[in-house]
Amino acid sequence: MRSIWNGNISFGLVSIPIKIYPATEDHSISFRQIHTRDGGRIRYRKVCELEDKPVESGEIGRAYEDADGALVPITDEDLAALPLPTTHTLEIEAFISAAEIDPLQMGDAYYLGTTGAAGAKPYTLLREALKRSEKVAIAKYAHRGRERLGMLRVVGDTIALHRLLWPDEVREPAGVAPKEKVTVKPAELDLADTLMETLGEVDLNDLHDDYHEALEELVAAKVSGATPIAEPGERPAGAQVVDLMAALKESVRSAKEARGEEAGEAAEGEAEEEEGVEGAEATVHELRGRKKPAAKKAPAGEKKTAAKRSGAKAAKAAEKGAGKTAGTKKAATKKTAAKKTTAKKQTGKRTAS
């Protein structure tokens, strides 16, 4: 890894020789500009306005442009002669809690390394002191033509440097927040809490750049001469705008389905106050689903019990049916006997007369 800055850490009277290395890297795919008519490469040339011809990089210096447009040359010797202790030194100013740093001030990250036995002992001393105090060091240093603010903290066995913006470089958020006066109801907060708990936590190492992967596939297809075809249904057609309570309830349901859980009647009673929400709109975004767990099979014992219950019910039904049939036959026999008796009596009367 190539260092981008060499100097020393000034820790009181202790001097630690260091090299600064970039701690992050950019994996984005870079594009070149081309002429759409013929595919020719578009390039930029550094041209001197006075001579109207390209200039080599070794002939290019720096200058300050004043309000009148005049250029004041600034040489490397001029910068080296600046009476600043941070020109080649990372000067530690104080030690504070990391919680006192506004995340808006956080910038690029670097690793600080050292070479040789002379720097190993003081480097380790500073690292262990930071680790035991559970604090971070605030330092000033000069880099790329300006003095910068930095924060030193321990990362594993290494000291890391985070570039910080100066406090006056962080803008105030005036006029950014919504100007409309709205009231958030307890039921809405309850549903928001439920959604947060349902979504749960995530291991950042499990997240990856889907856009980057899709872009790589597109480039590979183009290189091979194939025509990339977008797969239908990969993206939701359009966001549905509904009221806030409905959006929260739908979000909770979708999040639970995505986690393979049953939505059930979650947060059903928490939406009783939704009728009083007027003009509150939200956007429901479709969540990526996960495969739902297979339905659990009933144990063998439960199956036998269910079969016995079904058999008993069938037997009872058969008995009832048989009883009804027997009763019907008896009634029919009685009616037939009564008819025969009546007929005999009538015949006897006719004979006697």
mmCIF file of C-alpha atoms in Angstrom:
data_model
loop_
_atom_site.group_PDB
_atom_site.id
_atom_site.type_symbol
_atom_site.label_atom_id
_atom_site.label_comp_id
_atom_site.label_asym_id
_atom_site.label_seq_id
_atom_site.Cartn_x
_atom_site.Cartn_y
_atom_site.Cartn_z
ATOM 1 C CA MET A 1 0.000 0.000 0.000
ATOM 2 C CA ARG A 2 1.368 3.410 -0.980
ATOM 3 C CA SER A 3 1.525 6.157 1.646
ATOM 4 C CA ILE A 4 0.123 9.607 0.864
ATOM 5 C CA TRP A 5 1.743 11.613 3.677
ATOM 6 C CA ASN A 6 4.928 11.270 5.729
ATOM 7 C CA GLY A 7 5.621 13.085 8.964
ATOM 8 C CA ASN A 8 5.429 12.731 12.734
ATOM 9 C CA ILE A 9 2.825 12.564 15.467
ATOM 10 C CA SER A 10 3.583 15.114 18.162
ATOM 11 C CA PHE A 11 2.395 13.664 21.490
ATOM 12 C CA GLY A 12 3.694 16.206 24.002
ATOM 13 C CA LEU A 13 7.475 15.820 23.837
ATOM 14 C CA VAL A 14 7.112 12.395 22.226
ATOM 15 C CA SER A 15 7.614 12.278 18.458
ATOM 16 C CA ILE A 16 6.317 9.287 16.457
ATOM 17 C CA PRO A 17 7.406 8.928 12.803
ATOM 18 C CA ILE A 18 4.393 7.884 10.722
ATOM 19 C CA LYS A 19 3.108 7.271 7.227
ATOM 20 C CA ILE A 20 -0.527 7.803 6.270
ATOM 21 C CA TYR A 21 -2.261 5.176 4.124
ATOM 22 C CA PRO A 22 -5.802 5.296 2.694
ATOM 23 C CA ALA A 23 -8.100 3.086 4.773
ATOM 24 C CA THR A 24 -10.843 2.788 2.148
ATOM 25 C CA GLU A 25 -11.068 2.085 -1.563
ATOM 26 C CA ASP A 26 -13.583 2.825 -4.287
ATOM 27 C CA HIS A 27 -14.997 -0.170 -6.177
ATOM 28 C CA SER A 28 -17.248 1.834 -8.483
ATOM 29 C CA ILE A 29 -16.972 1.274 -12.232
ATOM 30 C CA SER A 30 -15.585 4.332 -13.988
ATOM 31 C CA PHE A 31 -16.718 5.415 -17.444
ATOM 32 C CA ARG A 32 -14.961 7.345 -20.195
ATOM 33 C CA GLN A 33 -16.512 10.078 -22.266
ATOM 34 C CA ILE A 34 -16.960 9.298 -25.954
ATOM 35 C CA HIS A 35 -18.272 11.013 -29.043
ATOM 36 C CA THR A 36 -21.723 9.468 -29.564
ATOM 37 C CA ARG A 37 -21.516 9.923 -33.324
ATOM 38 C CA ASP A 38 -18.423 7.797 -33.963
ATOM 39 C CA GLY A 39 -17.436 6.387 -30.537
ATOM 40 C CA GLY A 40 -14.200 8.364 -30.407
ATOM 41 C CA ARG A 41 -12.624 9.027 -26.986
ATOM 42 C CA ILE A 42 -13.059 12.514 -25.543
ATOM 43 C CA ARG A 43 -9.927 13.780 -23.783
ATOM 44 C CA TYR A 44 -9.031 16.940 -21.915
ATOM 45 C CA ARG A 45 -5.785 18.747 -22.575
ATOM 46 C CA LYS A 46 -4.192 21.335 -20.315
ATOM 47 C CA VAL A 47 -3.512 24.308 -22.519
ATOM 48 C CA CYS A 48 -1.697 27.548 -21.740
ATOM 49 C CA GLU A 49 -3.985 30.457 -22.626
ATOM 50 C CA LEU A 50 -1.067 32.660 -23.668
ATOM 51 C CA GLU A 51 0.658 30.163 -25.956
ATOM 52 C CA ASP A 52 -2.506 28.253 -26.936
ATOM 53 C CA LYS A 53 -0.769 24.868 -26.813
ATOM 54 C CA PRO A 54 -0.732 21.842 -24.451
ATOM 55 C CA VAL A 55 1.592 21.990 -21.429
ATOM 56 C CA GLU A 56 3.412 19.079 -19.745
ATOM 57 C CA SER A 57 2.586 18.362 -16.085
ATOM 58 C CA GLY A 58 6.151 19.210 -15.025
ATOM 59 C CA GLU A 59 5.635 22.786 -16.236
ATOM 60 C CA ILE A 60 2.429 23.354 -14.260
ATOM 61 C CA GLY A 61 2.531 25.270 -10.967
ATOM 62 C CA ARG A 62 -0.063 26.877 -8.713
ATOM 63 C CA ALA A 63 -1.291 30.431 -8.233
ATOM 64 C CA TYR A 64 -3.885 32.354 -6.214
ATOM 65 C CA GLU A 65 -6.494 34.351 -8.144
ATOM 66 C CA ASP A 66 -7.486 37.601 -6.448
ATOM 67 C CA ALA A 67 -10.750 39.498 -6.776
ATOM 68 C CA ASP A 68 -9.491 41.346 -9.866
ATOM 69 C CA GLY A 69 -8.583 38.124 -11.644
ATOM 70 C CA ALA A 70 -4.841 38.600 -11.245
ATOM 71 C CA LEU A 71 -2.821 35.410 -10.612
ATOM 72 C CA VAL A 72 -0.297 35.390 -7.761
ATOM 73 C CA PRO A 73 2.177 32.453 -8.134
ATOM 74 C CA ILE A 74 2.701 30.281 -5.017
ATOM 75 C CA THR A 75 5.721 27.975 -5.113
ATOM 76 C CA ASP A 76 6.562 24.852 -3.118
ATOM 77 C CA GLU A 77 9.272 26.851 -1.367
ATOM 78 C CA ASP A 78 6.696 29.418 -0.271
ATOM 79 C CA LEU A 79 4.546 26.686 1.288
ATOM 80 C CA ALA A 80 7.505 24.977 2.976
ATOM 81 C CA ALA A 81 8.483 28.272 4.629
ATOM 82 C CA LEU A 82 5.095 28.716 6.322
ATOM 83 C CA PRO A 83 5.576 29.085 10.126
ATOM 84 C CA LEU A 84 3.179 26.225 10.960
ATOM 85 C CA PRO A 85 4.145 23.288 13.191
ATOM 86 C CA THR A 86 1.632 21.106 11.325
ATOM 87 C CA THR A 87 3.458 21.349 7.981
ATOM 88 C CA HIS A 88 5.085 17.947 8.549
ATOM 89 C CA THR A 89 3.647 17.098 11.956
ATOM 90 C CA LEU A 90 0.328 15.732 13.146
ATOM 91 C CA GLU A 91 -0.072 17.812 16.302
ATOM 92 C CA ILE A 92 -2.299 16.289 19.016
ATOM 93 C CA GLU A 93 -4.338 19.030 20.677
ATOM 94 C CA ALA A 94 -6.553 17.148 23.155
ATOM 95 C CA PHE A 95 -8.249 13.871 24.107
ATOM 96 C CA ILE A 96 -12.046 13.727 24.226
ATOM 97 C CA SER A 97 -14.902 11.222 24.133
ATOM 98 C CA ALA A 98 -15.877 10.015 20.665
ATOM 99 C CA ALA A 99 -19.500 10.898 21.487
ATOM 100 C CA GLU A 100 -18.533 14.585 21.352
ATOM 101 C CA ILE A 101 -17.752 14.326 17.627
ATOM 102 C CA ASP A 102 -20.631 15.309 15.363
ATOM 103 C CA PRO A 103 -20.958 12.587 12.659
ATOM 104 C CA LEU A 104 -21.500 15.375 10.132
ATOM 105 C CA GLN A 105 -17.837 16.315 10.600
ATOM 106 C CA MET A 106 -16.523 12.852 9.724
ATOM 107 C CA GLY A 107 -14.588 12.642 6.477
ATOM 108 C CA ASP A 108 -12.099 10.280 4.828
ATOM 109 C CA ALA A 109 -10.383 7.565 6.876
ATOM 110 C CA TYR A 110 -6.689 6.621 6.902
ATOM 111 C CA TYR A 111 -4.393 4.173 8.668
ATOM 112 C CA LEU A 112 -1.277 5.417 10.425
ATOM 113 C CA GLY A 113 1.768 3.199 10.138
ATOM 114 C CA THR A 114 5.362 3.496 11.321
ATOM 115 C CA THR A 115 8.664 2.017 10.250
ATOM 116 C CA GLY A 116 11.660 0.951 12.261
ATOM 117 C CA ALA A 117 12.242 0.242 15.934
ATOM 118 C CA ALA A 118 12.464 3.957 16.753
ATOM 119 C CA GLY A 119 8.775 4.488 16.056
ATOM 120 C CA ALA A 120 7.406 1.142 17.289
ATOM 121 C CA LYS A 121 7.595 1.892 21.027
ATOM 122 C CA PRO A 122 5.990 5.384 21.047
ATOM 123 C CA TYR A 123 3.392 4.214 18.480
ATOM 124 C CA THR A 124 2.381 1.329 20.756
ATOM 125 C CA LEU A 125 2.374 3.641 23.775
ATOM 126 C CA LEU A 126 -0.087 6.038 22.122
ATOM 127 C CA ARG A 127 -2.287 3.169 20.899
ATOM 128 C CA GLU A 128 -2.526 1.556 24.331
ATOM 129 C CA ALA A 129 -3.142 4.915 26.019
ATOM 130 C CA LEU A 130 -6.041 5.612 23.655
ATOM 131 C CA LYS A 131 -7.422 2.122 24.208
ATOM 132 C CA ARG A 132 -7.281 2.314 28.004
ATOM 133 C CA SER A 133 -8.725 5.831 28.218
ATOM 134 C CA GLU A 134 -11.549 4.953 25.768
ATOM 135 C CA LYS A 135 -11.043 8.377 24.216
ATOM 136 C CA VAL A 136 -9.994 9.730 20.835
ATOM 137 C CA ALA A 137 -7.256 12.236 20.067
ATOM 138 C CA ILE A 138 -7.967 15.494 18.239
ATOM 139 C CA ALA A 139 -5.090 16.642 16.054
ATOM 140 C CA LYS A 140 -4.199 19.232 13.429
ATOM 141 C CA TYR A 141 -2.075 18.584 10.343
ATOM 142 C CA ALA A 142 -1.366 20.149 6.955
ATOM 143 C CA HIS A 143 -2.305 18.264 3.798
ATOM 144 C CA ARG A 144 -2.851 19.316 0.189
ATOM 145 C CA GLY A 145 -2.359 22.988 0.719
ATOM 146 C CA ARG A 146 -4.423 23.511 3.862
ATOM 147 C CA GLU A 147 -4.440 22.779 7.576
ATOM 148 C CA ARG A 148 -6.871 20.071 8.537
ATOM 149 C CA LEU A 149 -8.523 18.695 11.650
ATOM 150 C CA GLY A 150 -8.313 14.991 12.449
ATOM 151 C CA MET A 151 -9.400 12.375 14.969
ATOM 152 C CA LEU A 152 -7.183 9.464 16.032
ATOM 153 C CA ARG A 153 -8.755 6.232 17.293
ATOM 154 C CA VAL A 154 -7.725 2.606 17.713
ATOM 155 C CA VAL A 155 -8.781 0.031 15.108
ATOM 156 C CA GLY A 156 -7.475 -3.389 16.079
ATOM 157 C CA ASP A 157 -3.703 -3.015 16.488
ATOM 158 C CA THR A 158 -3.591 0.125 14.339
ATOM 159 C CA ILE A 159 -4.170 3.824 14.910
ATOM 160 C CA ALA A 160 -6.661 5.255 12.417
ATOM 161 C CA LEU A 161 -7.018 8.874 11.366
ATOM 162 C CA HIS A 162 -10.414 10.302 10.422
ATOM 163 C CA ARG A 163 -10.355 13.657 8.676
ATOM 164 C CA LEU A 164 -12.779 16.068 10.331
ATOM 165 C CA LEU A 165 -14.437 19.122 8.890
ATOM 166 C CA TRP A 166 -13.897 22.314 10.821
ATOM 167 C CA PRO A 167 -17.039 23.217 12.809
ATOM 168 C CA ASP A 168 -17.696 26.262 10.595
ATOM 169 C CA GLU A 169 -17.692 23.992 7.512
ATOM 170 C CA VAL A 170 -20.843 22.211 8.683
ATOM 171 C CA ARG A 171 -23.923 24.036 7.477
ATOM 172 C CA GLU A 172 -26.940 24.731 9.662
ATOM 173 C CA PRO A 173 -30.076 22.825 8.544
ATOM 174 C CA ALA A 174 -32.180 25.989 8.450
ATOM 175 C CA GLY A 175 -35.242 25.698 6.228
ATOM 176 C CA VAL A 176 -34.736 21.991 5.532
ATOM 177 C CA ALA A 177 -37.208 20.488 8.022
ATOM 178 C CA PRO A 178 -40.926 20.447 7.072
ATOM 179 C CA LYS A 179 -42.612 23.776 7.736
ATOM 180 C CA GLU A 180 -46.093 22.274 8.106
ATOM 181 C CA LYS A 181 -47.312 21.720 11.663
ATOM 182 C CA VAL A 182 -48.225 18.091 12.161
ATOM 183 C CA THR A 183 -49.031 15.957 15.181
ATOM 184 C CA VAL A 184 -47.728 12.413 15.552
ATOM 185 C CA LYS A 185 -50.205 10.265 17.442
ATOM 186 C CA PRO A 186 -49.168 7.623 20.008
ATOM 187 C CA ALA A 187 -50.693 4.872 17.830
ATOM 188 C CA GLU A 188 -48.466 5.931 14.943
ATOM 189 C CA LEU A 189 -45.386 5.879 17.161
ATOM 190 C CA ASP A 190 -46.361 2.431 18.442
ATOM 191 C CA LEU A 191 -46.611 1.114 14.886
ATOM 192 C CA ALA A 192 -43.291 2.740 13.994
ATOM 193 C CA ASP A 193 -41.693 1.024 17.013
ATOM 194 C CA THR A 194 -43.225 -2.291 15.938
ATOM 195 C CA LEU A 195 -41.821 -1.844 12.436
ATOM 196 C CA MET A 196 -38.363 -1.055 13.802
ATOM 197 C CA GLU A 197 -38.427 -4.149 16.011
ATOM 198 C CA THR A 198 -39.673 -6.318 13.145
ATOM 199 C CA LEU A 199 -36.956 -5.151 10.764
ATOM 200 C CA GLY A 200 -34.458 -5.835 13.539
ATOM 201 C CA GLU A 201 -30.694 -5.462 13.224
ATOM 202 C CA VAL A 202 -28.338 -6.305 10.374
ATOM 203 C CA ASP A 203 -24.723 -7.318 9.987
ATOM 204 C CA LEU A 204 -23.217 -4.700 7.676
ATOM 205 C CA ASN A 205 -20.948 -7.395 6.229
ATOM 206 C CA ASP A 206 -24.051 -9.095 4.791
ATOM 207 C CA LEU A 207 -24.959 -6.030 2.724
ATOM 208 C CA HIS A 208 -23.580 -5.631 -0.778
ATOM 209 C CA ASP A 209 -23.846 -3.292 -3.743
ATOM 210 C CA ASP A 210 -26.635 -4.658 -5.976
ATOM 211 C CA TYR A 211 -26.259 -1.797 -8.451
ATOM 212 C CA HIS A 212 -22.540 -2.516 -8.863
ATOM 213 C CA GLU A 213 -23.223 -6.197 -9.576
ATOM 214 C CA ALA A 214 -25.931 -5.364 -12.110
ATOM 215 C CA LEU A 215 -23.595 -2.875 -13.776
ATOM 216 C CA GLU A 216 -20.840 -5.504 -14.023
ATOM 217 C CA GLU A 217 -23.288 -7.910 -15.674
ATOM 218 C CA LEU A 218 -24.315 -5.191 -18.121
ATOM 219 C CA VAL A 219 -20.693 -4.451 -19.052
ATOM 220 C CA ALA A 220 -19.898 -8.174 -19.415
ATOM 221 C CA ALA A 221 -22.898 -8.632 -21.709
ATOM 222 C CA LYS A 222 -21.839 -5.663 -23.813
ATOM 223 C CA VAL A 223 -18.257 -6.967 -24.087
ATOM 224 C CA SER A 224 -19.469 -10.395 -25.224
ATOM 225 C CA GLY A 225 -21.706 -8.807 -27.842
ATOM 226 C CA ALA A 226 -24.946 -9.893 -26.227
ATOM 227 C CA THR A 227 -27.965 -7.634 -25.889
ATOM 228 C CA PRO A 228 -28.830 -7.108 -22.218
ATOM 229 C CA ILE A 229 -32.481 -7.855 -21.486
ATOM 230 C CA ALA A 230 -34.073 -6.554 -18.321
ATOM 231 C CA GLU A 231 -35.928 -9.248 -16.421
ATOM 232 C CA PRO A 232 -39.569 -8.292 -15.856
ATOM 233 C CA GLY A 233 -40.928 -7.983 -12.370
ATOM 234 C CA GLU A 234 -37.632 -7.301 -10.607
ATOM 235 C CA ARG A 235 -38.635 -3.804 -9.559
ATOM 236 C CA PRO A 236 -41.945 -2.722 -8.066
ATOM 237 C CA ALA A 237 -44.136 -1.033 -10.653
ATOM 238 C CA GLY A 238 -44.884 2.066 -8.646
ATOM 239 C CA ALA A 239 -45.214 3.299 -5.113
ATOM 240 C CA GLN A 240 -48.722 3.401 -3.723
ATOM 241 C CA VAL A 241 -49.523 6.498 -1.701
ATOM 242 C CA VAL A 242 -51.845 5.841 1.229
ATOM 243 C CA ASP A 243 -52.488 7.269 4.679
ATOM 244 C CA LEU A 244 -49.708 6.995 7.256
ATOM 245 C CA MET A 245 -51.400 4.440 9.521
ATOM 246 C CA ALA A 246 -52.158 2.102 6.628
ATOM 247 C CA ALA A 247 -48.588 2.470 5.363
ATOM 248 C CA LEU A 248 -47.168 1.530 8.766
ATOM 249 C CA LYS A 249 -49.480 -1.470 9.142
ATOM 250 C CA GLU A 250 -48.644 -2.683 5.629
ATOM 251 C CA SER A 251 -44.932 -2.162 6.283
ATOM 252 C CA VAL A 252 -45.095 -4.266 9.464
ATOM 253 C CA ARG A 253 -46.959 -7.025 7.616
ATOM 254 C CA SER A 254 -44.509 -7.007 4.693
ATOM 255 C CA ALA A 255 -41.492 -6.957 7.028
ATOM 256 C CA LYS A 256 -42.794 -9.976 8.926
ATOM 257 C CA GLU A 257 -43.433 -11.860 5.697
ATOM 258 C CA ALA A 258 -39.928 -10.984 4.523
ATOM 259 C CA ARG A 259 -38.540 -12.504 7.727
ATOM 260 C CA GLY A 260 -40.603 -15.650 7.257
ATOM 261 C CA GLU A 261 -42.943 -14.853 10.129
ATOM 262 C CA GLU A 262 -46.717 -14.852 10.189
ATOM 263 C CA ALA A 263 -48.157 -11.345 10.155
ATOM 264 C CA GLY A 264 -51.227 -12.377 12.198
ATOM 265 C CA GLU A 265 -53.126 -9.579 13.789
ATOM 266 C CA ALA A 266 -50.022 -7.572 14.767
ATOM 267 C CA ALA A 267 -50.586 -3.990 15.728
ATOM 268 C CA GLU A 268 -54.310 -4.368 15.024
ATOM 269 C CA GLY A 269 -55.498 -2.544 18.128
ATOM 270 C CA GLU A 270 -52.889 0.157 17.778
ATOM 271 C CA ALA A 271 -54.629 1.642 14.759
ATOM 272 C CA GLU A 272 -57.825 2.688 16.553
ATOM 273 C CA GLU A 273 -56.918 6.376 16.314
ATOM 274 C CA GLU A 274 -56.180 6.368 12.582
ATOM 275 C CA GLU A 275 -59.519 8.047 11.774
ATOM 276 C CA GLY A 276 -58.231 11.334 13.208
ATOM 277 C CA VAL A 277 -55.229 11.493 10.876
ATOM 278 C CA GLU A 278 -55.881 13.991 8.125
ATOM 279 C CA GLY A 279 -53.621 14.793 5.217
ATOM 280 C CA ALA A 280 -50.903 12.412 6.492
ATOM 281 C CA GLU A 281 -49.586 10.516 3.513
ATOM 282 C CA ALA A 282 -46.762 8.042 3.160
ATOM 283 C CA THR A 283 -45.302 5.803 0.508
ATOM 284 C CA VAL A 284 -45.398 2.030 0.810
ATOM 285 C CA HIS A 285 -42.287 0.381 -0.630
ATOM 286 C CA GLU A 286 -42.379 -3.294 -1.481
ATOM 287 C CA LEU A 287 -39.999 -5.327 0.678
ATOM 288 C CA ARG A 288 -37.992 -8.222 -0.645
ATOM 289 C CA GLY A 289 -39.569 -11.419 0.578
ATOM 290 C CA ARG A 290 -37.943 -14.502 1.961
ATOM 291 C CA LYS A 291 -39.150 -18.056 1.537
ATOM 292 C CA LYS A 292 -41.800 -18.866 4.075
ATOM 293 C CA PRO A 293 -41.099 -21.884 6.284
ATOM 294 C CA ALA A 294 -42.854 -25.103 5.237
ATOM 295 C CA ALA A 295 -46.013 -25.997 7.109
ATOM 296 C CA LYS A 296 -45.305 -28.270 10.093
ATOM 297 C CA LYS A 297 -46.583 -31.844 9.795
ATOM 298 C CA ALA A 298 -48.684 -33.163 12.656
ATOM 299 C CA PRO A 299 -47.008 -35.858 14.809
ATOM 300 C CA ALA A 300 -48.051 -39.494 14.274
ATOM 301 C CA GLY A 301 -49.808 -39.595 17.654
ATOM 302 C CA GLU A 302 -51.942 -36.609 16.762
ATOM 303 C CA LYS A 303 -52.852 -38.228 13.432
ATOM 304 C CA LYS A 304 -54.053 -41.431 15.198
ATOM 305 C CA THR A 305 -56.069 -39.419 17.696
ATOM 306 C CA ALA A 306 -57.708 -37.462 14.894
ATOM 307 C CA ALA A 307 -58.488 -40.714 13.061
ATOM 308 C CA LYS A 308 -60.075 -42.202 16.188
ATOM 309 C CA ARG A 309 -62.202 -39.097 16.661
ATOM 310 C CA SER A 310 -63.326 -39.258 13.031
ATOM 311 C CA GLY A 311 -64.204 -42.979 13.396
ATOM 312 C CA ALA A 312 -66.190 -42.364 16.572
ATOM 313 C CA LYS A 313 -68.128 -39.558 14.910
ATOM 314 C CA ALA A 314 -68.910 -41.832 11.931
ATOM 315 C CA ALA A 315 -70.079 -44.651 14.238
ATOM 316 C CA LYS A 316 -72.397 -42.334 16.133
ATOM 317 C CA ALA A 317 -73.816 -41.036 12.866
ATOM 318 C CA ALA A 318 -74.392 -44.628 11.679
ATOM 319 C CA GLU A 319 -76.158 -45.531 14.908
ATOM 320 C CA LYS A 320 -78.424 -42.530 14.620
ATOM 321 C CA GLY A 321 -79.217 -43.433 11.027
ATOM 322 C CA ALA A 322 -79.945 -47.044 11.966
ATOM 323 C CA GLY A 323 -82.258 -45.954 14.791
ATOM 324 C CA LYS A 324 -84.191 -43.704 12.470
ATOM 325 C CA THR A 325 -84.566 -46.522 9.927
ATOM 326 C CA ALA A 326 -85.808 -49.011 12.580
ATOM 327 C CA GLY A 327 -88.309 -46.500 13.902
ATOM 328 C CA THR A 328 -89.623 -45.857 10.419
ATOM 329 C CA LYS A 329 -90.111 -49.621 9.763
ATOM 330 C CA LYS A 330 -92.000 -50.149 13.090
ATOM 331 C CA ALA A 331 -94.331 -47.238 12.329
ATOM 332 C CA ALA A 332 -95.056 -48.646 8.879
ATOM 333 C CA THR A 333 -95.854 -52.120 10.337
ATOM 334 C CA LYS A 334 -98.265 -50.654 12.899
ATOM 335 C CA LYS A 335 -100.086 -48.698 10.183
ATOM 336 C CA THR A 336 -100.451 -51.867 8.027
ATOM 337 C CA ALA A 337 -101.861 -53.921 10.953
ATOM 338 C CA ALA A 338 -104.361 -51.162 11.805
ATOM 339 C CA LYS A 339 -105.549 -51.078 8.188
ATOM 340 C CA LYS A 340 -106.096 -54.902 8.161
ATOM 341 C CA THR A 341 -108.091 -54.795 11.430
ATOM 342 C CA THR A 342 -110.380 -52.046 10.102
ATOM 343 C CA ALA A 343 -110.980 -53.995 6.897
ATOM 344 C CA LYS A 344 -112.004 -57.183 8.811
ATOM 345 C CA LYS A 345 -114.498 -55.258 10.964
ATOM 346 C CA GLN A 346 -116.146 -53.685 7.918
ATOM 347 C CA THR A 347 -116.466 -57.117 6.219
ATOM 348 C CA GLY A 348 -118.112 -58.609 9.344
ATOM 349 C CA LYS A 349 -120.699 -55.823 9.491
ATOM 350 C CA ARG A 350 -121.664 -56.339 5.822
ATOM 351 C CA THR A 351 -122.105 -60.129 6.362
ATOM 352 C CA ALA A 352 -124.342 -59.657 9.423
ATOM 353 C CA SER A 353 -126.634 -57.315 7.622
#
